[in-house]
Every structure is written in structure tokens, then in C-alpha cells.
Short mmCIF file of C-alpha atoms in Angstrom, two decimals:
data_model
loop_
_atom_site.label_atom_id
_atom_site.label_comp_id
_atom_site.label_asym_id
_atom_site.label_seq_id
_atom_site.Cartn_x
_atom_site.Cartn_y
_atom_site.Cartn_z
CA UNK A 1 0.12 0.08 0.01
CA UNK A 2 1.06 3.60 -0.71
CA UNK A 3 1.07 5.85 2.45
CA UNK A 4 -1.30 9.08 2.25
CA UNK A 5 2.07 11.10 2.62
CA UNK A 6 3.53 9.48 -0.57
CA UNK A 7 0.37 10.06 -2.59
CA UNK A 8 0.18 13.67 -1.44
CA UNK A 9 3.90 14.26 -2.62
CA UNK A 10 3.05 12.77 -5.96
CA UNK A 11 0.12 15.07 -6.25
CA UNK A 12 2.11 18.06 -5.29
CA UNK A 13 5.05 17.50 -7.40
CA UNK A 14 3.27 16.07 -10.50
CA UNK A 15 0.05 18.03 -10.37
CA UNK A 16 -1.85 14.70 -10.80
CA UNK A 17 -5.39 13.62 -9.45
CA UNK A 18 -5.67 11.21 -6.43
CA UNK A 19 -6.41 8.25 -8.52
CA UNK A 20 -3.56 8.79 -10.96
CA UNK A 21 -1.22 9.44 -7.98
CA UNK A 22 -2.16 6.25 -6.26
CA UNK A 23 -1.62 4.16 -9.51
CA UNK A 24 1.78 5.81 -10.12
CA UNK A 25 2.85 5.19 -6.56
CA UNK A 26 1.88 1.47 -6.87
CA UNK A 27 3.91 1.39 -10.23
CA UNK A 28 6.90 3.01 -8.42
CA UNK A 29 6.68 0.64 -5.39
CA UNK A 30 6.77 -2.40 -7.96
CA UNK A 31 9.83 -0.93 -9.68
CA UNK A 32 11.65 -0.17 -6.45
CA UNK A 33 10.60 -2.93 -4.34
CA UNK A 34 13.24 -2.57 -1.79
CA UNK A 35 13.98 0.05 0.90
CA UNK A 36 17.55 0.23 -0.49
CA UNK A 37 16.25 1.22 -3.96
CA UNK A 38 14.06 4.03 -2.53
CA UNK A 39 16.98 5.20 -0.41
CA UNK A 40 19.06 5.35 -3.55
CA UNK A 41 16.40 7.29 -5.23
CA UNK A 42 16.26 9.91 -2.42
CA UNK A 43 20.09 10.03 -2.37
CA UNK A 44 20.25 10.72 -5.97
CA UNK A 45 17.38 13.44 -5.67
CA UNK A 46 19.28 15.06 -2.77
CA UNK A 47 22.52 15.00 -4.75
CA UNK A 48 21.08 16.61 -7.72
CA UNK A 49 19.47 19.21 -5.72
CA UNK A 50 22.62 20.23 -3.85
CA UNK A 51 24.84 20.18 -6.95
CA UNK A 52 22.21 22.33 -9.05
CA UNK A 53 21.89 24.82 -6.06
CA UNK A 54 25.57 25.05 -5.34
CA UNK A 55 26.19 25.55 -9.15
CA UNK A 56 23.42 28.17 -9.16
CA UNK A 57 24.91 29.96 -6.11
CA UNK A 58 28.31 29.92 -7.55
CA UNK A 59 27.08 32.08 -10.50
CA UNK A 60 27.16 34.74 -7.76
CA UNK A 61 30.96 35.01 -8.39
CA UNK A 62 30.10 36.34 -11.87
CA UNK A 63 27.68 38.75 -10.39
CA UNK A 64 30.43 39.92 -7.80
CA UNK A 65 32.82 40.34 -10.64
CA UNK A 66 30.59 42.35 -12.76
CA UNK A 67 29.35 44.48 -9.92
CA UNK A 68 32.72 45.33 -8.79
CA UNK A 69 34.15 46.03 -12.28
CA UNK A 70 31.39 48.38 -13.11
CA UNK A 71 31.33 50.15 -9.71
CA UNK A 72 35.12 50.95 -9.92
CA UNK A 73 37.10 53.09 -12.16
CA UNK A 74 38.41 51.56 -15.37
CA UNK A 75 42.04 51.67 -14.34
CA UNK A 76 41.39 49.03 -11.80
CA UNK A 77 39.12 46.62 -13.66
CA UNK A 78 41.52 43.94 -14.49
CA UNK A 79 42.79 43.72 -10.88
CA UNK A 80 39.32 43.35 -9.22
CA UNK A 81 38.44 40.67 -11.85
CA UNK A 82 41.62 38.81 -11.02
CA UNK A 83 40.91 38.88 -7.34
CA UNK A 84 37.33 37.64 -7.93
CA UNK A 85 38.41 34.69 -9.82
CA UNK A 86 41.34 34.06 -7.51
CA UNK A 87 38.87 33.89 -4.58
CA UNK A 88 37.25 30.95 -6.05
CA UNK A 89 40.60 29.15 -6.58
CA UNK A 90 42.13 29.89 -3.33
CA UNK A 91 39.15 29.30 -1.17
CA UNK A 92 38.68 25.84 -2.80
CA UNK A 93 42.16 24.77 -1.91
CA UNK A 94 42.10 26.26 1.69
CA UNK A 95 38.58 24.87 2.29
CA UNK A 96 39.76 21.46 1.06
CA UNK A 97 42.90 21.35 3.31
CA UNK A 98 41.49 22.45 6.63
CA UNK A 99 38.34 24.86 6.29
CA UNK A 100 35.77 22.14 5.84
CA UNK A 101 37.32 20.08 8.69
CA UNK A 102 36.93 23.13 10.91
CA UNK A 103 33.46 23.78 9.93
CA UNK A 104 31.89 20.24 10.01
CA UNK A 105 34.52 17.67 11.27
CA UNK A 106 33.63 15.41 14.10
CA UNK A 107 36.60 13.42 15.19
CA UNK A 108 37.75 11.79 18.35
CA UNK A 109 37.19 14.96 20.39
CA UNK A 110 34.09 16.71 19.11
CA UNK A 111 33.40 20.06 20.59
CA UNK A 112 31.26 23.08 20.24
CA UNK A 113 33.77 25.44 19.11
CA UNK A 114 35.70 23.94 16.32
CA UNK A 115 35.76 20.84 14.05
CA UNK A 116 38.55 18.24 14.40
CA UNK A 117 38.45 15.81 11.62
CA UNK A 118 37.99 15.50 7.61
CA UNK A 119 41.33 17.49 6.88
CA UNK A 120 41.81 17.15 3.09
CA UNK A 121 38.52 15.06 3.25
CA UNK A 122 40.45 12.14 4.70
CA UNK A 123 38.07 9.40 6.03
CA UNK A 124 35.03 11.23 4.62
CA UNK A 125 33.30 7.92 3.82
CA UNK A 126 33.07 7.17 7.63
CA UNK A 127 32.46 10.54 9.01
CA UNK A 128 29.45 12.85 9.21
CA UNK A 129 29.84 15.55 6.66
CA UNK A 130 26.86 17.83 7.25
CA UNK A 131 23.74 16.16 6.12
CA UNK A 132 24.94 12.55 6.39
CA UNK A 133 27.80 10.29 6.35
CA UNK A 134 30.20 10.46 3.55
CA UNK A 135 28.37 13.01 1.19
CA UNK A 136 30.58 14.52 -1.38
CA UNK A 137 27.97 17.26 -2.14
CA UNK A 138 28.30 18.45 1.55
CA UNK A 139 31.77 19.85 0.65
CA UNK A 140 30.84 21.37 -2.63
CA UNK A 141 27.91 23.20 -1.39
CA UNK A 142 29.80 24.43 1.64
CA UNK A 143 32.69 25.41 -0.36
CA UNK A 144 30.49 27.72 -2.51
CA UNK A 145 29.30 29.63 0.63
CA UNK A 146 32.85 29.96 1.88
CA UNK A 147 33.90 31.48 -1.57
CA UNK A 148 31.28 33.98 -1.08
CA UNK A 149 32.43 35.10 2.18
CA UNK A 150 35.85 35.45 0.94
CA UNK A 151 34.81 37.47 -2.02
CA UNK A 152 32.59 40.11 -0.29
CA UNK A 153 35.57 42.05 1.30
CA UNK A 154 37.12 42.68 -2.14
CA UNK A 155 34.78 45.45 -3.01
CA UNK A 156 35.29 47.04 0.25
CA UNK A 157 39.09 47.53 -0.10
CA UNK A 158 39.24 47.87 -3.69
CA UNK A 159 41.55 50.35 -5.67
CA UNK A 160 44.41 50.67 -3.06
CA UNK A 161 44.80 47.21 -1.30
CA UNK A 162 48.12 45.43 -1.70
CA UNK A 163 47.82 42.08 -3.70
CA UNK A 164 49.81 40.19 -0.97
CA UNK A 165 47.55 41.41 1.67
CA UNK A 166 44.38 40.43 -0.35
CA UNK A 167 45.57 36.97 -1.03
CA UNK A 168 46.47 36.57 2.78
CA UNK A 169 43.01 37.54 3.94
CA UNK A 170 41.32 35.31 1.21
CA UNK A 171 43.25 32.40 2.54
CA UNK A 172 42.72 33.21 6.24
CA UNK A 173 39.02 33.70 5.95
CA UNK A 174 38.37 30.67 3.99
CA UNK A 175 40.63 28.43 6.10
CA UNK A 176 39.83 29.53 9.69
CA UNK A 177 37.76 32.66 10.38
CA UNK A 178 34.60 31.68 8.40
CA UNK A 179 34.63 27.86 8.96
CA UNK A 180 34.78 28.37 13.03
CA UNK A 181 31.63 30.39 12.61
CA UNK A 182 30.08 27.83 10.42
CA UNK A 183 30.77 25.30 13.22
CA UNK A 184 29.05 27.44 15.78
CA UNK A 185 25.96 27.86 13.99
CA UNK A 186 25.44 25.19 11.28
CA UNK A 187 27.13 22.07 12.57
CA UNK A 188 25.32 19.78 14.70
CA UNK A 189 28.03 20.28 17.32
CA UNK A 190 28.05 23.99 17.43
CA UNK A 191 27.06 25.93 20.58
CA UNK A 192 24.72 28.18 18.63
CA UNK A 193 22.91 25.55 16.51
CA UNK A 194 19.12 25.40 16.24
CA UNK A 195 18.82 22.31 14.28
CA UNK A 196 17.41 19.26 16.11
CA UNK A 197 20.26 17.12 17.46
CA UNK A 198 19.58 13.24 16.71
CA UNK A 199 19.97 10.95 19.68
CA UNK A 200 23.42 9.48 19.73
CA UNK A 201 25.13 12.51 18.39
CA UNK A 202 28.70 12.31 19.78
CA UNK A 203 29.39 14.80 22.65
CA UNK A 204 25.89 16.12 22.42
CA UNK A 205 22.47 15.48 24.02
CA UNK A 206 19.22 16.11 22.04
CA UNK A 207 18.14 19.07 24.47
CA UNK A 208 21.60 20.76 24.53
CA UNK A 209 20.92 24.25 23.11
CA UNK A 210 21.86 27.87 24.01
CA UNK A 211 18.84 28.96 26.20
CA UNK A 212 17.01 26.08 25.27
CA UNK A 213 16.74 27.51 21.64
CA UNK A 214 19.75 28.19 19.50
CA UNK A 215 20.35 30.78 16.74
CA UNK A 216 18.46 30.73 13.29
CA UNK A 217 20.55 31.80 10.39
CA UNK A 218 19.08 29.80 7.49
CA UNK A 219 21.44 30.73 4.48
CA UNK A 220 24.10 32.94 6.24
CA UNK A 221 23.12 36.47 6.83
CA UNK A 222 25.59 36.30 9.74
CA UNK A 223 27.68 33.33 8.99
CA UNK A 224 28.45 34.48 5.32
CA UNK A 225 27.49 38.03 4.78
CA UNK A 226 28.38 39.43 8.27
CA UNK A 227 31.71 37.72 8.30
CA UNK A 228 32.43 38.98 4.86
CA UNK A 229 31.09 42.50 5.58
CA UNK A 230 32.92 43.00 8.97
CA UNK A 231 36.25 41.74 7.42
CA UNK A 232 36.00 44.30 4.59
CA UNK A 233 35.04 46.95 7.19
CA UNK A 234 38.29 46.08 9.18
CA UNK A 235 40.28 46.44 6.00
CA UNK A 236 38.58 49.77 5.09
CA UNK A 237 39.50 51.23 8.58
CA UNK A 238 43.14 50.13 8.51
CA UNK A 239 43.97 50.68 4.96
CA UNK A 240 42.37 54.24 4.90
CA UNK A 241 40.38 55.93 2.07
CA UNK A 242 41.43 56.10 -1.49
CA UNK A 243 43.49 59.07 -2.57
CA UNK A 244 41.16 62.05 -3.44
CA UNK A 245 38.00 60.37 -1.88
CA UNK A 246 37.89 63.31 0.61
CA UNK A 247 38.93 66.92 0.04
CA UNK A 248 41.04 69.14 2.30
CA UNK A 249 38.04 69.97 4.28
CA UNK A 250 36.98 66.30 4.84
CA UNK A 251 34.03 66.54 2.36
CA UNK A 252 33.51 63.29 0.30
CA UNK A 253 34.31 63.55 -3.35
CA UNK A 254 32.43 61.38 -5.74
CA UNK A 255 34.30 58.62 -7.58
CA UNK A 256 31.74 56.92 -9.64
CA UNK A 257 32.42 53.60 -11.41
CA UNK A 258 32.91 53.43 -15.18
CA UNK A 259 30.15 51.13 -16.35
CA UNK A 260 26.50 51.22 -15.23
CA UNK A 261 26.10 48.25 -17.58
CA UNK A 262 28.33 46.00 -15.83
CA UNK A 263 26.91 46.93 -12.39
CA UNK A 264 23.34 46.17 -13.78
CA UNK A 265 24.38 42.82 -15.16
CA UNK A 266 26.29 41.97 -11.77
CA UNK A 267 23.01 42.75 -9.75
CA UNK A 268 20.87 40.38 -12.01
CA UNK A 269 23.54 37.74 -11.84
CA UNK A 270 23.52 37.98 -8.00
CA UNK A 271 19.66 37.93 -7.94
CA UNK A 272 19.82 34.68 -10.23
CA UNK A 273 22.42 33.14 -7.95
CA UNK A 274 20.54 33.78 -4.79
CA UNK A 275 17.79 31.25 -5.87
CA UNK A 276 20.44 28.67 -5.29
CA UNK A 277 21.74 30.39 -2.17
CA UNK A 278 18.62 30.62 -0.10
CA UNK A 279 16.15 27.74 -1.29
CA UNK A 280 19.25 25.36 -1.48
CA UNK A 281 20.13 25.90 2.23
CA UNK A 282 17.25 23.43 3.00
CA UNK A 283 19.96 20.89 1.97
CA UNK A 284 17.54 18.13 1.20
CA UNK A 285 14.49 17.83 -1.15
CA UNK A 286 13.24 14.43 -0.59
CA UNK A 287 10.08 15.16 1.35
CA UNK A 288 7.12 17.56 1.30
CA UNK A 289 8.25 19.54 4.17
CA UNK A 290 11.64 20.39 2.73
CA UNK A 291 9.99 21.20 -0.57
CA UNK A 292 7.54 23.62 1.07
CA UNK A 293 10.37 25.43 2.79
CA UNK A 294 12.46 25.66 -0.20
CA UNK A 295 9.58 27.14 -2.28
CA UNK A 296 8.78 29.60 0.57
CA UNK A 297 12.33 30.79 0.67
CA UNK A 298 12.31 31.27 -3.13
CA UNK A 299 9.07 33.42 -2.69
CA UNK A 300 10.49 35.49 0.21
CA UNK A 301 13.75 36.05 -1.56
CA UNK A 302 12.08 37.41 -4.64
CA UNK A 303 9.85 39.75 -2.62
CA UNK A 304 12.73 41.00 -0.36
CA UNK A 305 14.86 41.72 -3.27
CA UNK A 306 12.14 43.67 -5.23
CA UNK A 307 10.99 45.54 -1.96
CA UNK A 308 14.74 46.64 -1.09
CA UNK A 309 15.31 47.96 -4.59
CA UNK A 310 12.25 50.09 -4.67
CA UNK A 311 12.72 51.25 -0.93
CA UNK A 312 16.21 52.51 -1.72
CA UNK A 313 15.32 54.06 -4.94
CA UNK A 314 12.48 55.97 -3.33
CA UNK A 315 14.87 57.10 -0.63
CA UNK A 316 17.50 58.26 -3.16
CA UNK A 317 14.81 60.23 -4.98
CA UNK A 318 13.68 61.86 -1.58
CA UNK A 319 17.36 62.87 -0.87
CA UNK A 320 18.52 63.79 -4.45
CA UNK A 321 15.54 64.49 -6.30
CA UNK A 322 16.68 62.03 -8.99
CA UNK A 323 15.95 58.35 -9.85
CA UNK A 324 19.24 56.68 -9.31
CA UNK A 325 20.15 53.38 -10.90
CA UNK A 326 22.94 52.29 -8.35
CA UNK A 327 20.51 53.02 -5.58
CA UNK A 328 18.01 50.52 -7.09
CA UNK A 329 20.68 47.85 -7.57
CA UNK A 330 22.02 48.33 -4.13
CA UNK A 331 18.64 48.27 -2.62
CA UNK A 332 18.02 44.80 -4.46
CA UNK A 333 21.13 43.34 -2.86
CA UNK A 334 20.24 44.89 0.61
CA UNK A 335 16.91 43.12 0.36
CA UNK A 336 18.51 39.66 -0.35
CA UNK A 337 21.00 39.93 2.56
CA UNK A 338 18.21 41.14 4.88
CA UNK A 339 16.00 38.17 4.17
CA UNK A 340 18.74 35.50 3.90
CA UNK A 341 18.68 34.44 7.59
CA UNK A 342 14.96 33.99 7.73
CA UNK A 343 13.64 33.32 4.31
CA UNK A 344 12.38 29.92 5.39
CA UNK A 345 10.41 31.07 8.49
CA UNK A 346 9.00 34.47 7.59
CA UNK A 347 5.68 35.35 6.05
CA UNK A 348 5.81 37.18 2.60
CA UNK A 349 4.88 40.42 4.06
CA UNK A 350 7.54 40.24 6.77
CA UNK A 351 10.08 39.55 4.05
CA UNK A 352 8.97 42.96 2.37
CA UNK A 353 9.25 44.53 5.69
CA UNK A 354 12.73 43.24 6.58
CA UNK A 355 14.04 44.42 3.29
CA UNK A 356 12.55 47.94 3.45
CA UNK A 357 13.82 48.48 6.92
CA UNK A 358 17.11 47.12 5.72
CA UNK A 359 17.29 49.70 2.99
CA UNK A 360 16.79 52.51 5.48
CA UNK A 361 19.58 51.13 7.80
CA UNK A 362 21.88 50.72 4.79
CA UNK A 363 21.21 54.35 3.61
CA UNK A 364 22.06 55.53 7.22
CA UNK A 365 25.27 53.53 7.52
CA UNK A 366 26.55 54.77 4.40
CA UNK A 367 26.10 58.23 5.40
CA UNK A 368 27.63 57.50 8.66
CA UNK A 369 30.61 55.87 7.09
CA UNK A 370 31.36 59.04 5.01
CA UNK A 371 31.25 61.22 8.16
CA UNK A 372 33.69 58.80 9.67
CA UNK A 373 35.88 59.02 6.57
CA UNK A 374 35.60 55.10 6.04
CA UNK A 375 35.77 54.61 2.26
CA UNK A 376 33.96 51.55 0.97
CA UNK A 377 33.82 51.73 -2.87
CA UNK A 378 30.98 49.13 -3.07
CA UNK A 379 29.27 49.95 0.27
CA UNK A 380 29.98 46.23 1.12
CA UNK A 381 30.45 46.56 4.71
CA UNK A 382 27.11 48.27 5.51
CA UNK A 383 25.31 45.97 3.00
CA UNK A 384 26.59 42.82 4.06
CA UNK A 385 28.00 43.45 7.61
CA UNK A 386 25.18 45.66 9.06
CA UNK A 387 22.29 44.35 7.02
CA UNK A 388 23.26 40.81 7.97
CA UNK A 389 23.07 41.68 11.59
CA UNK A 390 19.64 43.26 11.00
CA UNK A 391 18.51 39.98 9.24
CA UNK A 392 19.29 37.92 12.38
CA UNK A 393 17.59 40.20 14.66
CA UNK A 394 14.50 40.29 12.60
CA UNK A 395 14.21 36.58 12.79
CA UNK A 396 14.17 36.73 16.58
CA UNK A 397 11.03 39.05 16.18
CA UNK A 398 8.92 37.51 13.44
CA UNK A 399 9.88 33.97 12.92
CA UNK A 400 6.58 31.97 12.55
CA UNK A 401 6.18 29.05 14.86
CA UNK A 402 4.71 26.57 12.22
CA UNK A 403 7.44 27.57 9.77
CA UNK A 404 10.12 27.00 12.24
CA UNK A 405 8.75 23.52 13.28
CA UNK A 406 8.49 22.74 9.61
CA UNK A 407 12.17 23.64 8.83
CA UNK A 408 13.68 22.26 11.97
CA UNK A 409 11.28 19.57 13.45
CA UNK A 410 11.12 21.59 16.70
CA UNK A 411 10.00 25.05 17.76
CA UNK A 412 10.47 25.54 21.54
CA UNK A 413 10.94 29.20 20.86
CA UNK A 414 10.05 31.49 17.84
CA UNK A 415 9.53 34.99 16.88
CA UNK A 416 8.94 37.38 19.85
CA UNK A 417 5.93 39.27 18.30
CA UNK A 418 4.26 35.80 17.70
CA UNK A 419 4.46 35.06 21.35
CA UNK A 420 7.35 32.84 21.17
CA UNK A 421 9.21 34.40 24.02
CA UNK A 422 12.52 36.11 24.00
CA UNK A 423 14.86 33.06 24.08
CA UNK A 424 15.35 32.94 20.22
CA UNK A 425 16.04 36.78 20.14
CA UNK A 426 18.46 36.46 23.04
CA UNK A 427 20.20 33.75 21.03
CA UNK A 428 20.32 35.88 17.90
CA UNK A 429 21.92 38.72 19.89
CA UNK A 430 24.46 36.60 21.74
CA UNK A 431 25.43 34.96 18.31
CA UNK A 432 25.78 38.31 16.54
CA UNK A 433 27.81 39.70 19.30
CA UNK A 434 29.97 36.66 19.32
CA UNK A 435 30.45 36.52 15.39
CA UNK A 436 31.26 40.33 15.44
CA UNK A 437 33.83 40.07 18.21
CA UNK A 438 35.55 36.89 16.46
CA UNK A 439 35.52 38.37 13.02
CA UNK A 440 36.50 41.96 13.87
CA UNK A 441 39.23 40.81 16.43
CA UNK A 442 40.93 38.24 14.02
CA UNK A 443 40.74 40.34 10.86
CA UNK A 444 41.51 43.61 12.72
CA UNK A 445 44.66 42.02 14.15
CA UNK A 446 45.40 40.33 10.68
CA UNK A 447 45.30 43.56 8.80
CA UNK A 448 47.26 45.43 11.50
CA UNK A 449 50.26 43.01 11.15
CA UNK A 450 50.11 43.78 7.32
CA UNK A 451 50.03 47.40 7.96
CA UNK A 452 52.76 47.30 10.60
CA UNK A 453 55.05 45.57 8.05
CA UNK A 454 54.22 48.21 5.36
CA UNK A 455 52.56 45.88 2.81
CA UNK A 456 48.73 46.57 3.40
CA UNK A 457 48.50 49.39 0.78
CA UNK A 458 50.12 50.03 -2.42
CA UNK A 459 52.36 53.12 -2.92
CA UNK A 460 50.57 56.22 -3.94
CA UNK A 461 52.23 56.52 -7.36
CA UNK A 462 50.76 52.95 -8.16
CA UNK A 463 47.37 54.18 -6.89
CA UNK A 464 47.28 57.05 -9.11
CA UNK A 465 48.37 55.05 -12.08
CA UNK A 466 45.91 52.42 -11.38
CA UNK A 467 46.35 48.76 -10.37
CA UNK A 468 45.96 47.37 -13.83
CA UNK A 469 49.02 49.34 -15.19
CA UNK A 470 51.07 48.95 -12.10
CA UNK A 471 50.58 45.16 -12.06
#
């Protein structure tokens, strides 16, 4: 007999009537008569899902490349493109050697702070790799996210950063800074995890959660974007502004990018890639609940991007009495960052709200940065760092109980405004403070060492000439 759940799944996926779904189910059961056959189909489905979503998310590198190239002056275009491609290369090797191990490794001494196995993917077939034991796709999908975190700072320190310092921080972020944060939030061993802990998990009990709750960050508003954004902010502060960015009185001087076409292309490619980034973070797609969560994440992602773009466009018009293309593009990306933490547990109207407020926060931070003489050419630090924080706080306010339970199999605490208590919000705050302290402390010290050695910034004559000509 076919279970009602299986028949319902066939109706949902194939849009067929009840009798047809029952007949199809019977045919499938006769074809796949053993449990091992069904398990194989489920594994194949989940593998295809993660590879497809990972490849889609990897397209975001093309988006970052085009966005950076268009937003910078033409004399630095080749350099920023080199850095973006090299981010993907350097991150892959660093994440293979030790990054993935620090993120998800469960060895002889599992702990809540850092992983301790799977270095160079050794013994992967007998170790838990994130979703199950011995899954190659777990490394691939995790790598794509690590490469995104490593790419974000490039736009913040563009046009004056020494190439050696750039290469150093790419490896450092990919190999250590980012993976440790992943372990805290996404590993089943992590001290901030919200996901249900199965009975028998080494070193953990099924009720071992921070404040009985844990931190929710679905696709990485804090884990990916905040780590990347705050790393870029530390670089901005220590390397100083570009030559000519502020006049003798301290007033900002516009340095517009050379190609609006490339900036728009980059924005659209990032929009496209976000459909792998957010929905794909459900990690499996072999049941109705997972499919529903992925679909809801896609809807909320779309609405947040659209709302953020319109909101920032209106703000720019109110301030400057002109419709500004770059404000529209930045607003779209702000909306995506703002919804990434909670795309799976928010109502559509809440996704719109978090994006609109995120646009206001972003505009305010950009103005504050200029007053503090912090020069971020692509506004990467307020977009990813500050809006990433806002995204996680918002989840603590408006995560819906039914959606949380559907995504995680448990919902002891949920959004404060839904009556879910303050434990989830408290976990979000604690998590954000810990991630901010970890990232700013390590990256600040890392960049300070390069500055002390005199290799953080290129010489003034090379900066005037442009990084392309001086390379």
C-alpha cells in the first residue's frame, strides 16, 4: 500500500489527481521494491538538488565580478576581476585542506567550538559531513558559501589594497575565520545551532541548546554576509580611504564607477544566484516539508529583493530628487541580504518589511561611514555586515512557529511578536555579538600586522596610475 503522505507528495510534485497518484505510486513501488532502492532514489534526488543549487549559487561570483568591475574606475578593472576569480581558486584549496574540517569535522574529540576531522577530506566516507555520512555534495555546497564570504571584502578595500594582503586574507578567511563560525551555527556540534540534534550524536544531548533555543540563520546573513562584511570593514578602516576620496576639508568627493551596464549585469547575476543560495540551504529535497520550505524561501527572497530595490530608490529620490540606478541595484542586494537569515520562517509580508527597513539602515550606515571617513567603494560593509546583523535580529522578532517547526522539526522558541518568548531573540543577539567579536578581532589583528609591515597598501604612485597598469 502507498502511504497518504507519498500519494500527497506525488500530487504536489506532478500535479495529478488522487487516483492517478495512487496508480503511479503502486507502479513505483513495484519498480523499487526494496527500501535500498528507495533510499538510492532519495540520495540521487538530494545529490542533484545540492549540485544544482551549488552551481546556481556559484554564479554569484560572476555577479560579484561584474558588479565590482562596473562600480570601480576603469584603471582598476582587471585587478578586481583577477581577485574575484582567484577568490574561488584560493578558497577551494584552503577549504579542502582545513576549512571544511574546522566547519563540520567530528573526530575523536568533538566540541562546540571547532571541528577536528576531515582534513583534506580524509576518512570522509566514515564521518558525518553535514547532512549524512560520506556525502561529497556537502563539501561542494559548503565550499560555494565559503567562497562567497571570502569574495565580499574585495569590494570594500578595492583600488588601493596590496595584492599580497588581499591573497593573505582570502586564505585566512576561507581556512579559519569563516569555518569556525560555520561550526558554531550550522554544525550539529555547534554551541549556537538550532537544528534538532539526533539521539546518539557524539558529545551532544538532544536538548543541549543555548537558552533551550539556539540561533537561526538559514542561509548565512551572519555566517556568510556578516563575516565577509565586517572583514571588509576592518580592511577599510586600517587601509584608509582612496587618494582623493575626501577633499582638504574632509568632504567626500564622488568617484563613480565606469560602467553602469556591468553593475546592472552583476546585480541580475547575483539575483539569479540567490535562488540557489537561499532555497538550496534546506540541503535536502526528498520530502514534502523540505520542498515547501525551499519554495517559501524562493518566494520570500524574490519579494525582499524587489522591496529593497524600490525602497532604496525612493529614499534616493527623496534625498537627491533624481531616480538613481545604483541605488536601485544596491537596494535589491540589501533586500536579499536582509532576508537570507529568515527566508524559510518568515511570511511574505515580513520579507518585504525586513527588506524595506534594511534599505533604511543601509542608507543611514553609508552616510555614517562618510562622516567617519570610511571609504568602502561598493558599500560592502554596510550592505553585508550591518544588514546581515539586522536580518538575524528580525528572525528573533517574526519567525513564525509553524514555519520554524516545519524547517527544523522543533519550535521551542520562535518570534517574539508571535508570542514565542525572548529566548530566540536572545540567542540571535548573543550569536551576533560573538560573530562580530570573532571576525573583527581576528581580521583587525590580521590587517594590522600587514600594516605594521608596510605591505597593506600600494604606493601612492601606483594608486594614481591604477592597479591594472602597475601590476
